[in-house]
């Protein structure tokens, strides 16, 4: 082979080598490109997530501000209402008992009472973090609360049945808060059994999760419509007649249970009755 053809052969080899390297580089570039694309997609997804969380945070802070506003308005309304109520009482005392104006005064008085209840519930609902935790005997708290509203059950011909497991341990809880929950559940049960019935109260260690104490309230009342069941714990949801319910009772119960790291669950069957189950950590 002469010198010229040797040079040509060497150049050809070099060219083939360069082409091969070029192809490898292109493949590498394509791989990096698709990696980049995947990263961009991931970044976009994360971006959307951040946007959703930011929106949720905004909503939560707006809700918190609204709650505080409602609480301060409710608080400020208390004083003028008390004044009006005292004035009505004094007016009523100044006129004779059979005066026709007494009826109007009575209506004003009832309406003031209704506003007071609403304000009290609003304040209870927005009050948080003021709980006083101590060791509490759940059954004793139940009995204590029952004593407070026993007249209501008697008037409505409602029988109370108790099934308390023996030797239950005490729990760390705010007794006032627990009583508030029980009162709300008792009054709801009463309202659900206008013709009388039975309220069964069970207290036991949760057989599935022995870290919890379970408290169940089963009534034989009217029950809850399936479509309403998911809404009953929403603030202001009520099926009761005007003047009767504010729709805050169960919302307050849920709030208090959350503060105790507990759970509240409701099952119901129309015409058969409702069971409210509470779970509190031991
Ligand atoms: N034990 C029950 N049986 C049937 N329905 C119930 C029972 N408990 C609650 N409910 C339904 O859930 C709704 C909401 O209850 P919640 O206690 O929050 O408000 P309320 O009783 O209507 O008013 P409030 O408690 O503020 O006076 C009630 O209006 C009722 O329709
Ligand atoms: Mg209620």
PDB file of C-alpha atoms and ligand atoms in Angstrom:
ATOM      1  CA  UNK A   1       0.000   0.000   0.000  1.00  0.00           C
ATOM      2  CA  UNK A   2       1.413   3.391  -0.862  1.00  0.00           C
ATOM      3  CA  UNK A   3       1.606   6.283   1.515  1.00  0.00           C
ATOM      4  CA  UNK A   4      -1.415   8.041   0.019  1.00  0.00           C
ATOM      5  CA  UNK A   5      -3.830   5.178   0.391  1.00  0.00           C
ATOM      6  CA  UNK A   6      -2.596   4.657   3.971  1.00  0.00           C
ATOM      7  CA  UNK A   7      -3.455   8.264   4.806  1.00  0.00           C
ATOM      8  CA  UNK A   8      -6.902   7.849   3.232  1.00  0.00           C
ATOM      9  CA  UNK A   9      -7.546   4.717   5.286  1.00  0.00           C
ATOM     10  CA  UNK A  10      -6.469   6.436   8.503  1.00  0.00           C
ATOM     11  CA  UNK A  11      -8.702   9.435   7.734  1.00  0.00           C
ATOM     12  CA  UNK A  12     -11.630   7.092   7.044  1.00  0.00           C
ATOM     13  CA  UNK A  13     -11.084   5.371  10.405  1.00  0.00           C
ATOM     14  CA  UNK A  14     -10.940   8.704  12.195  1.00  0.00           C
ATOM     15  CA  UNK A  15     -14.144   9.788  10.483  1.00  0.00           C
ATOM     16  CA  UNK A  16     -15.922   6.576  11.505  1.00  0.00           C
ATOM     17  CA  UNK A  17     -14.692   7.073  15.071  1.00  0.00           C
ATOM     18  CA  UNK A  18     -15.910  10.705  15.096  1.00  0.00           C
ATOM     19  CA  UNK A  19     -19.312   9.645  13.689  1.00  0.00           C
ATOM     20  CA  UNK A  20     -19.621   6.972  16.352  1.00  0.00           C
ATOM     21  CA  UNK A  21     -18.769   9.469  19.110  1.00  0.00           C
ATOM     22  CA  UNK A  22     -21.251  11.934  17.647  1.00  0.00           C
ATOM     23  CA  UNK A  23     -23.998   9.303  17.738  1.00  0.00           C
ATOM     24  CA  UNK A  24     -23.194   8.454  21.354  1.00  0.00           C
ATOM     25  CA  UNK A  25     -23.262  12.122  22.317  1.00  0.00           C
ATOM     26  CA  UNK A  26     -26.613  12.545  20.571  1.00  0.00           C
ATOM     27  CA  UNK A  27     -28.030   9.580  22.439  1.00  0.00           C
ATOM     28  CA  UNK A  28     -26.717  11.000  25.706  1.00  0.00           C
ATOM     29  CA  UNK A  29     -28.257  14.378  24.887  1.00  0.00           C
ATOM     30  CA  UNK A  30     -31.622  12.765  24.126  1.00  0.00           C
ATOM     31  CA  UNK A  31     -31.506  10.895  27.452  1.00  0.00           C
ATOM     32  CA  UNK A  32     -30.653  14.108  29.349  1.00  0.00           C
ATOM     33  CA  UNK A  33     -33.443  15.884  27.481  1.00  0.00           C
ATOM     34  CA  UNK A  34     -36.105  13.380  28.490  1.00  0.00           C
ATOM     35  CA  UNK A  35     -34.765  13.479  32.068  1.00  0.00           C
ATOM     36  CA  UNK A  36     -35.158  17.247  32.013  1.00  0.00           C
ATOM     37  CA  UNK A  37     -38.681  16.912  30.661  1.00  0.00           C
ATOM     38  CA  UNK A  38     -39.621  14.540  33.497  1.00  0.00           C
ATOM     39  CA  UNK A  39     -38.130  16.987  36.016  1.00  0.00           C
ATOM     40  CA  UNK A  40     -40.080  19.878  34.486  1.00  0.00           C
ATOM     41  CA  UNK A  41     -43.316  17.897  34.729  1.00  0.00           C
ATOM     42  CA  UNK A  42     -42.569  17.042  38.346  1.00  0.00           C
ATOM     43  CA  UNK A  43     -41.820  20.674  39.101  1.00  0.00           C
ATOM     44  CA  UNK A  44     -45.096  21.752  37.506  1.00  0.00           C
ATOM     45  CA  UNK A  45     -47.009  19.224  39.623  1.00  0.00           C
ATOM     46  CA  UNK A  46     -45.272  20.451  42.781  1.00  0.00           C
ATOM     47  CA  UNK A  47     -46.056  24.017  41.788  1.00  0.00           C
ATOM     48  CA  UNK A  48     -49.762  23.175  41.521  1.00  0.00           C
ATOM     49  CA  UNK A  49     -49.626  21.466  44.915  1.00  0.00           C
ATOM     50  CA  UNK A  50     -48.069  24.579  46.455  1.00  0.00           C
ATOM     51  CA  UNK A  51     -50.794  26.698  44.875  1.00  0.00           C
ATOM     52  CA  UNK A  52     -53.544  24.489  46.335  1.00  0.00           C
ATOM     53  CA  UNK A  53     -51.931  24.561  49.795  1.00  0.00           C
ATOM     54  CA  UNK A  54     -51.537  28.347  49.634  1.00  0.00           C
ATOM     55  CA  UNK A  55     -55.223  28.676  48.755  1.00  0.00           C
ATOM     56  CA  UNK A  56     -56.210  26.367  51.628  1.00  0.00           C
ATOM     57  CA  UNK A  57     -54.032  28.338  54.044  1.00  0.00           C
ATOM     58  CA  UNK A  58     -55.705  31.561  52.935  1.00  0.00           C
ATOM     59  CA  UNK A  59     -59.117  30.002  53.532  1.00  0.00           C
ATOM     60  CA  UNK A  60     -58.144  28.738  56.993  1.00  0.00           C
ATOM     61  CA  UNK A  61     -56.835  32.130  58.061  1.00  0.00           C
ATOM     62  CA  UNK A  62     -59.974  33.826  56.699  1.00  0.00           C
ATOM     63  CA  UNK A  63     -62.113  31.355  58.671  1.00  0.00           C
ATOM     64  CA  UNK A  64     -60.076  32.005  61.812  1.00  0.00           C
ATOM     65  CA  UNK A  65     -60.516  35.775  61.402  1.00  0.00           C
ATOM     66  CA  UNK A  66     -64.243  35.320  60.830  1.00  0.00           C
ATOM     67  CA  UNK A  67     -64.465  33.147  63.953  1.00  0.00           C
ATOM     68  CA  UNK A  68     -62.684  35.793  66.010  1.00  0.00           C
ATOM     69  CA  UNK A  69     -64.922  38.503  64.567  1.00  0.00           C
ATOM     70  CA  UNK A  70     -68.061  36.487  65.339  1.00  0.00           C
ATOM     71  CA  UNK A  71     -66.816  35.866  68.877  1.00  0.00           C
ATOM     72  CA  UNK A  72     -66.106  39.532  69.550  1.00  0.00           C
ATOM     73  CA  UNK A  73     -69.456  40.643  68.093  1.00  0.00           C
ATOM     74  CA  UNK A  74     -71.238  37.997  70.165  1.00  0.00           C
ATOM     75  CA  UNK A  75     -69.401  39.173  73.253  1.00  0.00           C
ATOM     76  CA  UNK A  76     -70.290  42.827  72.634  1.00  0.00           C
ATOM     77  CA  UNK A  77     -73.966  41.948  72.079  1.00  0.00           C
ATOM     78  CA  UNK A  78     -74.268  40.403  75.532  1.00  0.00           C
ATOM     79  CA  UNK A  79     -74.333  43.683  77.486  1.00  0.00           C
ATOM     80  CA  UNK A  80     -77.022  45.546  75.499  1.00  0.00           C
ATOM     81  CA  UNK A  81     -79.132  42.375  75.511  1.00  0.00           C
ATOM     82  CA  UNK A  82     -78.949  42.160  79.286  1.00  0.00           C
ATOM     83  CA  UNK A  83     -80.008  45.825  79.535  1.00  0.00           C
ATOM     84  CA  UNK A  84     -82.985  45.280  77.192  1.00  0.00           C
ATOM     85  CA  UNK A  85     -83.981  42.186  79.115  1.00  0.00           C
ATOM     86  CA  UNK A  86     -83.908  44.068  82.460  1.00  0.00           C
ATOM     87  CA  UNK A  87     -85.939  46.950  80.999  1.00  0.00           C
ATOM     88  CA  UNK A  88     -88.585  44.553  79.695  1.00  0.00           C
ATOM     89  CA  UNK A  89     -88.826  42.933  83.109  1.00  0.00           C
ATOM     90  CA  UNK A  90     -89.221  46.323  84.772  1.00  0.00           C
ATOM     91  CA  UNK A  91     -91.902  47.414  82.238  1.00  0.00           C
ATOM     92  CA  UNK A  92     -93.761  44.173  82.811  1.00  0.00           C
ATOM     93  CA  UNK A  93     -93.750  44.812  86.565  1.00  0.00           C
ATOM     94  CA  UNK A  94     -95.168  48.331  86.044  1.00  0.00           C
ATOM     95  CA  UNK A  95     -98.325  47.205  84.234  1.00  0.00           C
ATOM     96  CA  UNK A  96    -101.061  44.936  85.541  1.00  0.00           C
ATOM     97  CA  UNK A  97    -100.766  41.199  84.919  1.00  0.00           C
ATOM     98  CA  UNK A  98    -103.892  41.098  82.698  1.00  0.00           C
ATOM     99  CA  UNK A  99    -102.824  44.073  80.563  1.00  0.00           C
ATOM    100  CA  UNK A 100    -102.804  43.121  76.877  1.00  0.00           C
ATOM    101  CA  UNK A 101     -99.327  44.648  76.559  1.00  0.00           C
ATOM    102  CA  UNK A 102     -97.982  41.798  78.698  1.00  0.00           C
ATOM    103  CA  UNK A 103     -98.209  39.479  75.693  1.00  0.00           C
ATOM    104  CA  UNK A 104     -95.969  41.782  73.608  1.00  0.00           C
ATOM    105  CA  UNK A 105     -93.500  42.054  76.445  1.00  0.00           C
ATOM    106  CA  UNK A 106     -93.477  38.269  76.773  1.00  0.00           C
ATOM    107  CA  UNK A 107     -92.668  37.925  73.056  1.00  0.00           C
ATOM    108  CA  UNK A 108     -89.840  40.470  73.350  1.00  0.00           C
ATOM    109  CA  UNK A 109     -88.525  38.550  76.344  1.00  0.00           C
ATOM    110  CA  UNK A 110     -88.616  35.202  74.486  1.00  0.00           C
ATOM    111  CA  UNK A 111     -86.802  36.678  71.504  1.00  0.00           C
ATOM    112  CA  UNK A 112     -84.099  38.101  73.793  1.00  0.00           C
ATOM    113  CA  UNK A 113     -83.694  34.650  75.346  1.00  0.00           C
ATOM    114  CA  UNK A 114     -83.305  33.155  71.896  1.00  0.00           C
ATOM    115  CA  UNK A 115     -80.616  35.695  70.964  1.00  0.00           C
ATOM    116  CA  UNK A 116     -78.820  35.009  74.253  1.00  0.00           C
ATOM    117  CA  UNK A 117     -78.758  31.286  73.502  1.00  0.00           C
ATOM    118  CA  UNK A 118     -77.419  31.912  70.019  1.00  0.00           C
ATOM    119  CA  UNK A 119     -74.709  34.195  71.394  1.00  0.00           C
ATOM    120  CA  UNK A 120     -73.767  31.679  74.082  1.00  0.00           C
ATOM    121  CA  UNK A 121     -73.481  28.937  71.455  1.00  0.00           C
ATOM    122  CA  UNK A 122     -71.441  31.157  69.128  1.00  0.00           C
ATOM    123  CA  UNK A 123     -69.046  31.962  71.952  1.00  0.00           C
ATOM    124  CA  UNK A 124     -68.774  28.279  72.913  1.00  0.00           C
ATOM    125  CA  UNK A 125     -68.124  27.429  69.297  1.00  0.00           C
ATOM    126  CA  UNK A 126     -65.332  29.928  68.771  1.00  0.00           C
ATOM    127  CA  UNK A 127     -63.743  29.452  72.177  1.00  0.00           C
ATOM    128  CA  UNK A 128     -60.711  27.216  72.010  1.00  0.00           C
ATOM    129  CA  UNK A 129     -57.533  26.454  73.860  1.00  0.00           C
ATOM    130  CA  UNK A 130     -59.080  27.433  77.197  1.00  0.00           C
ATOM    131  CA  UNK A 131     -59.609  23.914  78.406  1.00  0.00           C
ATOM    132  CA  UNK A 132     -58.652  22.835  81.915  1.00  0.00           C
ATOM    133  CA  UNK A 133     -57.376  19.293  81.787  1.00  0.00           C
ATOM    134  CA  UNK A 134     -57.573  17.039  84.849  1.00  0.00           C
ATOM    135  CA  UNK A 135     -58.064  13.320  85.553  1.00  0.00           C
ATOM    136  CA  UNK A 136     -61.695  12.596  84.871  1.00  0.00           C
ATOM    137  CA  UNK A 137     -63.994   9.668  85.603  1.00  0.00           C
ATOM    138  CA  UNK A 138     -66.168   9.566  82.468  1.00  0.00           C
ATOM    139  CA  UNK A 139     -69.082   7.727  84.135  1.00  0.00           C
ATOM    140  CA  UNK A 140     -69.161  10.217  86.999  1.00  0.00           C
ATOM    141  CA  UNK A 141     -69.263  13.114  84.525  1.00  0.00           C
ATOM    142  CA  UNK A 142     -72.099  11.379  82.679  1.00  0.00           C
ATOM    143  CA  UNK A 143     -74.073  10.917  85.901  1.00  0.00           C
ATOM    144  CA  UNK A 144     -73.413  14.490  86.931  1.00  0.00           C
ATOM    145  CA  UNK A 145     -74.681  15.788  83.573  1.00  0.00           C
ATOM    146  CA  UNK A 146     -77.713  13.477  83.690  1.00  0.00           C
ATOM    147  CA  UNK A 147     -78.621  14.930  87.076  1.00  0.00           C
ATOM    148  CA  UNK A 148     -78.595  18.419  85.580  1.00  0.00           C
ATOM    149  CA  UNK A 149     -81.197  17.629  82.939  1.00  0.00           C
ATOM    150  CA  UNK A 150     -83.028  14.709  84.487  1.00  0.00           C
ATOM    151  CA  UNK A 151     -86.267  16.722  84.593  1.00  0.00           C
ATOM    152  CA  UNK A 152     -86.179  16.927  80.805  1.00  0.00           C
ATOM    153  CA  UNK A 153     -86.054  13.150  80.383  1.00  0.00           C
ATOM    154  CA  UNK A 154     -88.801  12.661  82.955  1.00  0.00           C
ATOM    155  CA  UNK A 155     -91.048  15.221  81.289  1.00  0.00           C
ATOM    156  CA  UNK A 156     -90.577  13.523  77.915  1.00  0.00           C
ATOM    157  CA  UNK A 157     -91.051   9.998  79.374  1.00  0.00           C
ATOM    158  CA  UNK A 158     -87.608   8.889  78.285  1.00  0.00           C
ATOM    159  CA  UNK A 159     -85.993   5.952  80.070  1.00  0.00           C
ATOM    160  CA  UNK A 160     -82.236   5.954  80.568  1.00  0.00           C
ATOM    161  CA  UNK A 161     -80.416   2.625  80.383  1.00  0.00           C
ATOM    162  CA  UNK A 162     -76.806   2.414  81.489  1.00  0.00           C
ATOM    163  CA  UNK A 163     -74.174  -0.152  80.514  1.00  0.00           C
ATOM    164  CA  UNK A 164     -70.937   0.984  82.097  1.00  0.00           C
ATOM    165  CA  UNK A 165     -68.003  -1.429  81.972  1.00  0.00           C
ATOM    166  CA  UNK A 166     -66.601  -1.931  85.471  1.00  0.00           C
ATOM    167  CA  UNK A 167     -63.250  -0.589  86.649  1.00  0.00           C
ATOM    168  CA  UNK A 168     -62.713   1.832  83.806  1.00  0.00           C
ATOM    169  CA  UNK A 169     -59.534   3.894  84.035  1.00  0.00           C
ATOM    170  CA  UNK A 170     -59.740   7.657  84.385  1.00  0.00           C
ATOM    171  CA  UNK A 171     -58.791   9.853  81.452  1.00  0.00           C
ATOM    172  CA  UNK A 172     -57.119  13.231  81.046  1.00  0.00           C
ATOM    173  CA  UNK A 173     -59.817  15.624  79.895  1.00  0.00           C
ATOM    174  CA  UNK A 174     -61.567  18.909  80.474  1.00  0.00           C
ATOM    175  CA  UNK A 175     -64.622  17.985  82.550  1.00  0.00           C
ATOM    176  CA  UNK A 176     -66.516  21.163  81.557  1.00  0.00           C
ATOM    177  CA  UNK A 177     -65.931  20.363  77.905  1.00  0.00           C
ATOM    178  CA  UNK A 178     -67.110  16.773  78.325  1.00  0.00           C
ATOM    179  CA  UNK A 179     -70.251  17.915  80.132  1.00  0.00           C
ATOM    180  CA  UNK A 180     -70.933  20.349  77.307  1.00  0.00           C
ATOM    181  CA  UNK A 181     -70.709  17.462  74.816  1.00  0.00           C
ATOM    182  CA  UNK A 182     -72.996  15.250  76.922  1.00  0.00           C
ATOM    183  CA  UNK A 183     -75.610  18.005  77.415  1.00  0.00           C
ATOM    184  CA  UNK A 184     -75.746  18.632  73.673  1.00  0.00           C
ATOM    185  CA  UNK A 185     -76.142  14.920  72.918  1.00  0.00           C
ATOM    186  CA  UNK A 186     -78.797  14.495  75.635  1.00  0.00           C
ATOM    187  CA  UNK A 187     -80.858  17.435  74.376  1.00  0.00           C
ATOM    188  CA  UNK A 188     -80.623  16.151  70.806  1.00  0.00           C
ATOM    189  CA  UNK A 189     -81.804  12.701  71.957  1.00  0.00           C
ATOM    190  CA  UNK A 190     -84.702  14.333  73.834  1.00  0.00           C
ATOM    191  CA  UNK A 191     -85.723  16.318  70.765  1.00  0.00           C
ATOM    192  CA  UNK A 192     -85.553  13.144  68.663  1.00  0.00           C
ATOM    193  CA  UNK A 193     -87.976  11.286  70.977  1.00  0.00           C
ATOM    194  CA  UNK A 194     -90.995  13.596  71.359  1.00  0.00           C
ATOM    195  CA  UNK A 195     -93.239  10.602  72.180  1.00  0.00           C
ATOM    196  CA  UNK A 196     -90.776   9.163  74.692  1.00  0.00           C
ATOM    197  CA  UNK A 197     -88.390   6.268  74.252  1.00  0.00           C
ATOM    198  CA  UNK A 198     -85.117   4.883  75.555  1.00  0.00           C
ATOM    199  CA  UNK A 199     -81.638   6.332  75.645  1.00  0.00           C
ATOM    200  CA  UNK A 200     -78.955   3.713  76.202  1.00  0.00           C
ATOM    201  CA  UNK A 201     -75.551   4.914  77.369  1.00  0.00           C
ATOM    202  CA  UNK A 202     -72.633   2.502  77.033  1.00  0.00           C
ATOM    203  CA  UNK A 203     -69.106   3.109  78.262  1.00  0.00           C
ATOM    204  CA  UNK A 204     -66.353   0.578  77.552  1.00  0.00           C
ATOM    205  CA  UNK A 205     -62.750   0.140  76.498  1.00  0.00           C
ATOM    206  CA  UNK A 206     -62.720   0.047  72.717  1.00  0.00           C
ATOM    207  CA  UNK A 207     -62.245  -3.649  71.867  1.00  0.00           C
ATOM    208  CA  UNK A 208     -60.474  -2.793  68.611  1.00  0.00           C
ATOM    209  CA  UNK A 209     -58.192  -0.096  69.977  1.00  0.00           C
ATOM    210  CA  UNK A 210     -57.637  -0.532  73.728  1.00  0.00           C
ATOM    211  CA  UNK A 211     -55.961   2.882  73.880  1.00  0.00           C
ATOM    212  CA  UNK A 212     -59.425   4.452  73.685  1.00  0.00           C
ATOM    213  CA  UNK A 213     -62.470   4.652  75.894  1.00  0.00           C
ATOM    214  CA  UNK A 214     -65.733   4.487  73.940  1.00  0.00           C
ATOM    215  CA  UNK A 215     -68.957   6.231  74.945  1.00  0.00           C
ATOM    216  CA  UNK A 216     -72.112   5.435  72.989  1.00  0.00           C
ATOM    217  CA  UNK A 217     -75.505   7.115  73.108  1.00  0.00           C
ATOM    218  CA  UNK A 218     -78.291   5.176  71.354  1.00  0.00           C
ATOM    219  CA  UNK A 219     -81.763   6.646  71.175  1.00  0.00           C
ATOM    220  CA  UNK A 220     -84.982   5.164  69.815  1.00  0.00           C
ATOM    221  CA  UNK A 221     -85.945   8.437  68.140  1.00  0.00           C
ATOM    222  CA  UNK A 222     -86.935   9.647  64.702  1.00  0.00           C
ATOM    223  CA  UNK A 223     -83.480   9.113  63.145  1.00  0.00           C
ATOM    224  CA  UNK A 224     -81.599  11.230  60.601  1.00  0.00           C
ATOM    225  CA  UNK A 225     -82.218  11.299  56.832  1.00  0.00           C
ATOM    226  CA  UNK A 226     -79.243   9.657  55.022  1.00  0.00           C
ATOM    227  CA  UNK A 227     -78.615  12.836  52.980  1.00  0.00           C
ATOM    228  CA  UNK A 228     -78.494  14.937  56.174  1.00  0.00           C
ATOM    229  CA  UNK A 229     -76.131  12.629  58.053  1.00  0.00           C
ATOM    230  CA  UNK A 230     -72.969  14.091  56.527  1.00  0.00           C
ATOM    231  CA  UNK A 231     -74.106  17.634  57.362  1.00  0.00           C
ATOM    232  CA  UNK A 232     -75.361  17.351  60.948  1.00  0.00           C
ATOM    233  CA  UNK A 233     -72.012  18.396  62.406  1.00  0.00           C
ATOM    234  CA  UNK A 234     -71.695  21.472  60.165  1.00  0.00           C
ATOM    235  CA  UNK A 235     -72.177  24.762  62.016  1.00  0.00           C
ATOM    236  CA  UNK A 236     -75.756  26.084  61.684  1.00  0.00           C
ATOM    237  CA  UNK A 237     -77.164  22.905  60.152  1.00  0.00           C
ATOM    238  CA  UNK A 238     -80.497  22.263  61.841  1.00  0.00           C
ATOM    239  CA  UNK A 239     -83.771  20.576  60.962  1.00  0.00           C
ATOM    240  CA  UNK A 240     -85.485  22.041  64.000  1.00  0.00           C
ATOM    241  CA  UNK A 241     -88.223  24.640  63.795  1.00  0.00           C
ATOM    242  CA  UNK A 242     -87.416  28.316  63.968  1.00  0.00           C
ATOM    243  CA  UNK A 243     -86.707  29.311  67.594  1.00  0.00           C
ATOM    244  CA  UNK A 244     -85.745  25.768  68.563  1.00  0.00           C
ATOM    245  CA  UNK A 245     -82.257  25.001  67.305  1.00  0.00           C
ATOM    246  CA  UNK A 246     -79.201  27.062  66.406  1.00  0.00           C
ATOM    247  CA  UNK A 247     -77.503  24.123  64.684  1.00  0.00           C
ATOM    248  CA  UNK A 248     -74.335  24.611  66.694  1.00  0.00           C
ATOM    249  CA  UNK A 249     -74.695  21.751  69.206  1.00  0.00           C
ATOM    250  CA  UNK A 250     -72.926  19.024  67.240  1.00  0.00           C
ATOM    251  CA  UNK A 251     -70.382  21.472  65.777  1.00  0.00           C
ATOM    252  CA  UNK A 252     -69.391  22.317  69.363  1.00  0.00           C
ATOM    253  CA  UNK A 253     -69.229  18.583  70.220  1.00  0.00           C
ATOM    254  CA  UNK A 254     -66.933  17.937  67.261  1.00  0.00           C
ATOM    255  CA  UNK A 255     -64.694  20.869  68.196  1.00  0.00           C
ATOM    256  CA  UNK A 256     -64.378  19.652  71.812  1.00  0.00           C
ATOM    257  CA  UNK A 257     -63.676  16.081  70.705  1.00  0.00           C
ATOM    258  CA  UNK A 258     -60.951  17.348  68.344  1.00  0.00           C
ATOM    259  CA  UNK A 259     -59.407  19.294  71.217  1.00  0.00           C
ATOM    260  CA  UNK A 260     -59.281  16.019  73.179  1.00  0.00           C
ATOM    261  CA  UNK A 261     -57.726  14.150  70.230  1.00  0.00           C
ATOM    262  CA  UNK A 262     -60.898  12.099  70.227  1.00  0.00           C
ATOM    263  CA  UNK A 263     -63.431  11.068  67.613  1.00  0.00           C
ATOM    264  CA  UNK A 264     -67.160  11.479  67.105  1.00  0.00           C
ATOM    265  CA  UNK A 265     -69.211   9.368  64.753  1.00  0.00           C
ATOM    266  CA  UNK A 266     -72.946   9.161  64.091  1.00  0.00           C
ATOM    267  CA  UNK A 267     -74.995   6.349  62.610  1.00  0.00           C
ATOM    268  CA  UNK A 268     -78.735   6.495  62.177  1.00  0.00           C
ATOM    269  CA  UNK A 269     -81.754   4.763  60.755  1.00  0.00           C
ATOM    270  CA  UNK A 270     -84.976   6.614  59.996  1.00  0.00           C
ATOM    271  CA  UNK A 271     -87.734   5.600  62.405  1.00  0.00           C
ATOM    272  CA  UNK A 272     -85.400   3.374  64.418  1.00  0.00           C
ATOM    273  CA  UNK A 273     -82.980   5.713  66.120  1.00  0.00           C
ATOM    274  CA  UNK A 274     -79.557   7.282  66.233  1.00  0.00           C
ATOM    275  CA  UNK A 275     -76.272   6.264  67.828  1.00  0.00           C
ATOM    276  CA  UNK A 276     -73.584   8.820  68.589  1.00  0.00           C
ATOM    277  CA  UNK A 277     -70.195   7.206  69.327  1.00  0.00           C
ATOM    278  CA  UNK A 278     -67.401   9.069  71.043  1.00  0.00           C
ATOM    279  CA  UNK A 279     -63.838   7.831  71.401  1.00  0.00           C
ATOM    280  CA  UNK A 280     -61.400   9.432  73.822  1.00  0.00           C
ATOM    281  CA  UNK A 281     -57.739   8.499  74.256  1.00  0.00           C
ATOM    282  CA  UNK A 282     -56.853   6.929  77.610  1.00  0.00           C
TER     283      UNK A 282
HETATM  284  N1  LIG B   1     -80.169  12.086  68.207  1.00  0.00           N
HETATM  285  C1  LIG B   1     -80.608  12.641  67.083  1.00  0.00           C
HETATM  286  N2  LIG B   1     -81.644  12.109  66.406  1.00  0.00           N
HETATM  287  C2  LIG B   1     -82.104  12.674  65.268  1.00  0.00           C
HETATM  288  N3  LIG B   1     -81.565  13.757  64.688  1.00  0.00           N
HETATM  289  C3  LIG B   1     -80.508  14.323  65.292  1.00  0.00           C
HETATM  290  C4  LIG B   1     -79.974  13.810  66.514  1.00  0.00           C
HETATM  291  N4  LIG B   1     -78.920  14.580  66.857  1.00  0.00           N
HETATM  292  C5  LIG B   1     -78.815  15.533  65.903  1.00  0.00           C
HETATM  293  N5  LIG B   1     -79.764  15.398  64.975  1.00  0.00           N
HETATM  294  C6  LIG B   1     -79.946  16.239  63.767  1.00  0.00           C
HETATM  295  O1  LIG B   1     -78.798  17.031  63.588  1.00  0.00           O
HETATM  296  C7  LIG B   1     -79.147  18.411  63.526  1.00  0.00           C
HETATM  297  C8  LIG B   1     -78.015  19.238  64.094  1.00  0.00           C
HETATM  298  O2  LIG B   1     -77.882  18.989  65.494  1.00  0.00           O
HETATM  299  P1  LIG B   1     -77.228  20.104  66.402  1.00  0.00           P
HETATM  300  O3  LIG B   1     -77.243  19.613  67.802  1.00  0.00           O
HETATM  301  O4  LIG B   1     -75.928  20.497  65.814  1.00  0.00           O
HETATM  302  O5  LIG B   1     -78.194  21.349  66.229  1.00  0.00           O
HETATM  303  P2  LIG B   1     -79.678  21.531  66.770  1.00  0.00           P
HETATM  304  O6  LIG B   1     -79.975  20.511  67.810  1.00  0.00           O
HETATM  305  O7  LIG B   1     -80.576  21.607  65.602  1.00  0.00           O
HETATM  306  O8  LIG B   1     -79.592  22.969  67.444  1.00  0.00           O
HETATM  307  P3  LIG B   1     -78.840  23.329  68.826  1.00  0.00           P
HETATM  308  O9  LIG B   1     -78.148  22.119  69.320  1.00  0.00           O
HETATM  309  O10 LIG B   1     -77.879  24.403  68.449  1.00  0.00           O
HETATM  310  O11 LIG B   1     -79.911  23.806  69.718  1.00  0.00           O
HETATM  311  C9  LIG B   1     -80.464  18.507  64.276  1.00  0.00           C
HETATM  312  O12 LIG B   1     -81.210  19.612  63.857  1.00  0.00           O
HETATM  313  C10 LIG B   1     -81.118  17.188  63.886  1.00  0.00           C
HETATM  314  O13 LIG B   1     -81.705  17.260  62.605  1.00  0.00           O
HETATM  315 MG1  LIG B   2     -78.616  20.152  69.395  1.00  0.00          MG
END
